[in-house]
Amino acid sequence: MNFLDENVLKKIANRLFYVALLIELVLMIVEKSELYFPYESYVFRVTFVLTFFAVIISRHEKKEWFLIACVWVFTFACYRLTGKNDLLRFATFIMAAKNINLGKTMKVSLYVSLAGFATIALLSVLGVLGQVYMVTDYGRDNAQELRYVFGFGHPNTLWGCVYALMLLWLWVYGSKAKWWKYAALLVISLLTGVVTASRTGLLISTFTFVLALVVRYFPMISNKKWFYALTGLLSPVFCVLFSIWGAAVSYVPRYAWEHRHYELITFIDELINNRMQNLYRDNGRHSGALVSWKLFSDHQSVEYFDMGWVRLFYWYGIIPTGLICILLVVFIYICYKRRDAWSMVLFISLSVYTVIEATFVSVYIGRNMLLPVMGVYLGSLFEKEKNKCHLKPKK
């Protein structure tokens, strides 16, 4: 076997990627459970090395090598400035996904996640690991509120896992699924929203379900430029602008008599469970409020809060997040060129959800199912052949 042959190197690179993906998925599943695993940082280094070598041994054009080098230099500089290596790891993972079979990859993500989440729930029901339900105050002034968790530690975590499975199922099977499968999906998502008492979950599930039905039964929408244009206006434009505005006015409820729009701001904030106020008042550093943002973040900016787009700006800085937004616009453009409305369904749903929840703004690569899609699509920009990669699994 000639190990310098391009096809051989591509196979090796893809296998390195799949090993890294499997490790990241397992690590994500463990993190969702009640298990404690103290060696995450070492595992992250392993998966980074795997994807790094997958990129190194793959064939790239000169322009692509130049861009790869620029991305690595920039994300490494971000790592040195902030102490967070997430952008470096995520960028390398995306670049390593260039030549994968996307359909098979998404199926693997779906079924590995499903098996892992089902195991967590089963262990809790059997009394082996984790609680079936929890009674506590979830911030609604009710200390005796009962919500089901099924081993996931928090009801929102349980709902987030079912939500992730729903999105993966839609990408893999949504375009061909019969109406009764959609009905079953709706029942499962609504039941999860009820047992977890997640109002956000119910709204996002309904929004995603309706959007998926429109794309499924009106497939001509995938050819309409306005669909992708509206997507770009909704996300990242509206989602990001709303998040910036929320961070800017997060201090207003503390000084009600000084702001003429106090009532409107308070009304909106109450709809999202005071998430905007908490950006300012959760701690003395006022972490998350616009006044704390920097062009590049620092080692001290490590606090957690719910609003996901705000967390991006706070954790990594204005410039890195701005570049991420530009990258997302490019991704929308590629989806339009490929007439891929199903990736846009996932993208829109995740973007809206991330306004009020930061589940997918995380150090865990396994949480974000769109990363392999972005890797293949962005990598295709440098391919001379059209439609070279697999858009969907063969039926």
mmCIF file of N, CA, C and O in Angstrom, residues 17-67:
data_model
loop_
_atom_site.group_PDB
_atom_site.id
_atom_site.type_symbol
_atom_site.label_atom_id
_atom_site.label_comp_id
_atom_site.label_asym_id
_atom_site.label_seq_id
_atom_site.Cartn_x
_atom_site.Cartn_y
_atom_site.Cartn_z
ATOM 1 N N PHE A 17 -10.825 11.408 11.738
ATOM 2 C CA PHE A 17 -11.968 12.271 12.077
ATOM 3 C C PHE A 17 -13.055 11.479 12.785
ATOM 4 O O PHE A 17 -13.610 11.926 13.797
ATOM 5 N N TYR A 18 -13.380 10.296 12.273
ATOM 6 C CA TYR A 18 -14.462 9.505 12.861
ATOM 7 C C TYR A 18 -14.117 9.049 14.277
ATOM 8 O O TYR A 18 -14.999 8.994 15.149
ATOM 9 N N VAL A 19 -12.867 8.722 14.520
ATOM 10 C CA VAL A 19 -12.454 8.360 15.876
ATOM 11 C C VAL A 19 -12.636 9.555 16.807
ATOM 12 O O VAL A 19 -13.157 9.426 17.925
ATOM 13 N N ALA A 20 -12.205 10.734 16.339
ATOM 14 C CA ALA A 20 -12.355 11.946 17.141
ATOM 15 C C ALA A 20 -13.826 12.253 17.405
ATOM 16 O O ALA A 20 -14.216 12.608 18.522
ATOM 17 N N LEU A 21 -14.665 12.107 16.369
ATOM 18 C CA LEU A 21 -16.097 12.360 16.532
ATOM 19 C C LEU A 21 -16.709 11.409 17.550
ATOM 20 O O LEU A 21 -17.485 11.837 18.425
ATOM 21 N N LEU A 22 -16.378 10.125 17.461
ATOM 22 C CA LEU A 22 -16.934 9.149 18.389
ATOM 23 C C LEU A 22 -16.518 9.462 19.828
ATOM 24 O O LEU A 22 -17.344 9.396 20.751
ATOM 25 N N ILE A 23 -15.263 9.812 20.020
ATOM 26 C CA ILE A 23 -14.783 10.164 21.358
ATOM 27 C C ILE A 23 -15.542 11.383 21.876
ATOM 28 O O ILE A 23 -15.974 11.427 23.042
ATOM 29 N N GLU A 24 -15.714 12.395 21.024
ATOM 30 C CA GLU A 24 -16.408 13.613 21.442
ATOM 31 C C GLU A 24 -17.867 13.326 21.768
ATOM 32 O O GLU A 24 -18.415 13.903 22.720
ATOM 33 N N LEU A 25 -18.507 12.458 21.017
ATOM 34 C CA LEU A 25 -19.898 12.104 21.305
ATOM 35 C C LEU A 25 -20.021 11.378 22.638
ATOM 36 O O LEU A 25 -20.913 11.674 23.440
ATOM 37 N N VAL A 26 -19.130 10.437 22.878
ATOM 38 C CA VAL A 26 -19.153 9.703 24.148
ATOM 39 C C VAL A 26 -18.894 10.646 25.317
ATOM 40 O O VAL A 26 -19.569 10.578 26.359
ATOM 41 N N LEU A 27 -17.948 11.541 25.149
ATOM 42 C CA LEU A 27 -17.637 12.505 26.209
ATOM 43 C C LEU A 27 -18.837 13.405 26.479
ATOM 44 O O LEU A 27 -19.149 13.713 27.638
ATOM 45 N N MET A 28 -19.522 13.832 25.429
ATOM 46 C CA MET A 28 -20.715 14.653 25.587
ATOM 47 C C MET A 28 -21.801 13.899 26.334
ATOM 48 O O MET A 28 -22.481 14.447 27.200
ATOM 49 N N ILE A 29 -21.985 12.624 26.013
ATOM 50 C CA ILE A 29 -23.004 11.813 26.678
ATOM 51 C C ILE A 29 -22.677 11.650 28.159
ATOM 52 O O ILE A 29 -23.553 11.774 29.025
ATOM 53 N N VAL A 30 -21.420 11.374 28.469
ATOM 54 C CA VAL A 30 -20.998 11.242 29.872
ATOM 55 C C VAL A 30 -21.263 12.539 30.628
ATOM 56 O O VAL A 30 -21.734 12.539 31.770
ATOM 57 N N GLU A 31 -20.961 13.666 29.980
ATOM 58 C CA GLU A 31 -21.163 14.972 30.628
ATOM 59 C C GLU A 31 -22.638 15.228 30.917
ATOM 60 O O GLU A 31 -22.983 15.895 31.898
ATOM 61 N N LYS A 32 -23.539 14.693 30.083
ATOM 62 C CA LYS A 32 -24.970 14.886 30.292
ATOM 63 C C LYS A 32 -25.484 14.066 31.467
ATOM 64 O O LYS A 32 -26.528 14.390 32.049
ATOM 65 N N SER A 33 -24.768 13.012 31.837
ATOM 66 C CA SER A 33 -25.213 12.131 32.915
ATOM 67 C C SER A 33 -24.730 12.654 34.261
ATOM 68 O O SER A 33 -24.135 13.725 34.364
ATOM 69 N N GLU A 34 -24.974 11.867 35.290
ATOM 70 C CA GLU A 34 -24.540 12.222 36.632
ATOM 71 C C GLU A 34 -23.128 11.705 36.932
ATOM 72 O O GLU A 34 -22.643 11.845 38.053
ATOM 73 N N LEU A 35 -22.484 11.099 35.955
ATOM 74 C CA LEU A 35 -21.111 10.650 36.143
ATOM 75 C C LEU A 35 -20.153 11.833 36.214
ATOM 76 O O LEU A 35 -20.366 12.857 35.552
ATOM 77 N N TYR A 36 -19.095 11.672 37.007
ATOM 78 C CA TYR A 36 -18.071 12.708 37.084
ATOM 79 C C TYR A 36 -16.811 12.201 36.407
ATOM 80 O O TYR A 36 -16.270 11.153 36.756
ATOM 81 N N PHE A 37 -16.356 12.932 35.410
ATOM 82 C CA PHE A 37 -15.160 12.553 34.674
ATOM 83 C C PHE A 37 -14.176 13.721 34.712
ATOM 84 O O PHE A 37 -14.385 14.752 34.060
ATOM 85 N N PRO A 38 -13.093 13.603 35.473
ATOM 86 C CA PRO A 38 -12.197 14.749 35.707
ATOM 87 C C PRO A 38 -11.114 14.949 34.651
ATOM 88 O O PRO A 38 -10.274 15.837 34.799
ATOM 89 N N TYR A 39 -11.106 14.142 33.616
ATOM 90 C CA TYR A 39 -9.994 14.207 32.652
ATOM 91 C C TYR A 39 -10.420 14.731 31.278
ATOM 92 O O TYR A 39 -9.834 14.379 30.262
ATOM 93 N N GLU A 40 -11.432 15.559 31.255
ATOM 94 C CA GLU A 40 -11.955 16.066 29.985
ATOM 95 C C GLU A 40 -10.894 16.808 29.177
ATOM 96 O O GLU A 40 -10.803 16.653 27.962
ATOM 97 N N SER A 41 -10.104 17.627 29.847
ATOM 98 C CA SER A 41 -9.113 18.438 29.131
ATOM 99 C C SER A 41 -8.112 17.562 28.384
ATOM 100 O O SER A 41 -7.665 17.906 27.279
ATOM 101 N N TYR A 42 -7.777 16.392 28.970
ATOM 102 C CA TYR A 42 -6.848 15.482 28.301
ATOM 103 C C TYR A 42 -7.498 14.836 27.077
ATOM 104 O O TYR A 42 -6.835 14.638 26.046
ATOM 105 N N VAL A 43 -8.783 14.516 27.196
ATOM 106 C CA VAL A 43 -9.501 13.945 26.061
ATOM 107 C C VAL A 43 -9.612 14.963 24.933
ATOM 108 O O VAL A 43 -9.474 14.630 23.749
ATOM 109 N N PHE A 44 -9.865 16.222 25.291
ATOM 110 C CA PHE A 44 -9.926 17.281 24.283
ATOM 111 C C PHE A 44 -8.607 17.371 23.507
ATOM 112 O O PHE A 44 -8.601 17.609 22.293
ATOM 113 N N ARG A 45 -7.505 17.180 24.204
ATOM 114 C CA ARG A 45 -6.201 17.235 23.535
ATOM 115 C C ARG A 45 -6.039 16.074 22.555
ATOM 116 O O ARG A 45 -5.481 16.250 21.463
ATOM 117 N N VAL A 46 -6.556 14.916 22.951
ATOM 118 C CA VAL A 46 -6.466 13.746 22.075
ATOM 119 C C VAL A 46 -7.258 13.981 20.795
ATOM 120 O O VAL A 46 -6.768 13.735 19.680
ATOM 121 N N THR A 47 -8.493 14.437 20.929
ATOM 122 C CA THR A 47 -9.315 14.654 19.736
ATOM 123 C C THR A 47 -8.762 15.792 18.882
ATOM 124 O O THR A 47 -8.871 15.756 17.651
ATOM 125 N N PHE A 48 -8.158 16.782 19.520
ATOM 126 C CA PHE A 48 -7.532 17.852 18.740
ATOM 127 C C PHE A 48 -6.375 17.306 17.912
ATOM 128 O O PHE A 48 -6.242 17.627 16.720
ATOM 129 N N VAL A 49 -5.537 16.482 18.515
ATOM 130 C CA VAL A 49 -4.398 15.910 17.790
ATOM 131 C C VAL A 49 -4.888 15.056 16.622
ATOM 132 O O VAL A 49 -4.340 15.121 15.510
ATOM 133 N N LEU A 50 -5.941 14.275 16.846
ATOM 134 C CA LEU A 50 -6.483 13.434 15.776
ATOM 135 C C LEU A 50 -6.963 14.276 14.599
ATOM 136 O O LEU A 50 -6.647 13.990 13.434
ATOM 137 N N THR A 51 -7.729 15.314 14.889
ATOM 138 C CA THR A 51 -8.248 16.158 13.801
ATOM 139 C C THR A 51 -7.141 17.009 13.181
ATOM 140 O O THR A 51 -7.176 17.290 11.978
ATOM 141 N N PHE A 52 -6.157 17.394 13.976
ATOM 142 C CA PHE A 52 -5.028 18.170 13.447
ATOM 143 C C PHE A 52 -4.282 17.357 12.386
ATOM 144 O O PHE A 52 -4.000 17.862 11.282
ATOM 145 N N PHE A 53 -3.998 16.101 12.689
ATOM 146 C CA PHE A 53 -3.297 15.263 11.719
ATOM 147 C C PHE A 53 -4.190 14.928 10.525
ATOM 148 O O PHE A 53 -3.689 14.762 9.406
ATOM 149 N N ALA A 54 -5.506 14.848 10.764
ATOM 150 C CA ALA A 54 -6.423 14.631 9.643
ATOM 151 C C ALA A 54 -6.349 15.794 8.653
ATOM 152 O O ALA A 54 -6.404 15.585 7.435
ATOM 153 N N VAL A 55 -6.210 16.996 9.167
ATOM 154 C CA VAL A 55 -6.077 18.169 8.297
ATOM 155 C C VAL A 55 -4.721 18.162 7.602
ATOM 156 O O VAL A 55 -4.614 18.415 6.392
ATOM 157 N N ILE A 56 -3.672 17.850 8.338
ATOM 158 C CA ILE A 56 -2.304 17.905 7.803
ATOM 159 C C ILE A 56 -2.113 16.940 6.629
ATOM 160 O O ILE A 56 -1.469 17.272 5.628
ATOM 161 N N ILE A 57 -2.665 15.733 6.741
ATOM 162 C CA ILE A 57 -2.401 14.734 5.707
ATOM 163 C C ILE A 57 -3.378 14.817 4.543
ATOM 164 O O ILE A 57 -3.240 14.079 3.559
ATOM 165 N N SER A 58 -4.377 15.691 4.633
ATOM 166 C CA SER A 58 -5.342 15.845 3.547
ATOM 167 C C SER A 58 -4.794 16.780 2.470
ATOM 168 O O SER A 58 -3.957 17.646 2.742
ATOM 169 N N ARG A 59 -5.294 16.580 1.259
ATOM 170 C CA ARG A 59 -4.873 17.443 0.161
ATOM 171 C C ARG A 59 -5.612 18.771 0.224
ATOM 172 O O ARG A 59 -6.820 18.826 0.416
ATOM 173 N N HIS A 60 -4.869 19.872 0.067
ATOM 174 C CA HIS A 60 -5.457 21.201 0.044
ATOM 175 C C HIS A 60 -4.784 22.030 -1.043
ATOM 176 O O HIS A 60 -3.592 21.870 -1.320
ATOM 177 N N GLU A 61 -5.552 22.933 -1.635
ATOM 178 C CA GLU A 61 -4.972 23.878 -2.581
ATOM 179 C C GLU A 61 -4.141 24.910 -1.818
ATOM 180 O O GLU A 61 -4.263 25.052 -0.599
ATOM 181 N N LYS A 62 -3.293 25.639 -2.534
ATOM 182 C CA LYS A 62 -2.414 26.629 -1.893
ATOM 183 C C LYS A 62 -3.219 27.690 -1.138
ATOM 184 O O LYS A 62 -2.868 28.074 -0.024
ATOM 185 N N LYS A 63 -4.298 28.157 -1.769
ATOM 186 C CA LYS A 63 -5.134 29.165 -1.104
ATOM 187 C C LYS A 63 -5.751 28.599 0.174
ATOM 188 O O LYS A 63 -5.894 29.301 1.179
ATOM 189 N N GLU A 64 -6.114 27.323 0.112
ATOM 190 C CA GLU A 64 -6.712 26.689 1.279
ATOM 191 C C GLU A 64 -5.684 26.525 2.397
ATOM 192 O O GLU A 64 -6.002 26.756 3.572
ATOM 193 N N TRP A 65 -4.466 26.140 2.057
ATOM 194 C CA TRP A 65 -3.415 26.040 3.071
ATOM 195 C C TRP A 65 -3.171 27.397 3.730
ATOM 196 O O TRP A 65 -2.967 27.477 4.945
ATOM 197 N N PHE A 66 -3.183 28.437 2.931
ATOM 198 C CA PHE A 66 -2.980 29.784 3.474
ATOM 199 C C PHE A 66 -4.091 30.139 4.461
ATOM 200 O O PHE A 66 -3.834 30.663 5.558
ATOM 201 N N LEU A 67 -5.346 29.827 4.086
ATOM 202 C CA LEU A 67 -6.472 30.115 4.970
ATOM 203 C C LEU A 67 -6.400 29.273 6.238
ATOM 204 O O LEU A 67 -6.674 29.768 7.346
#
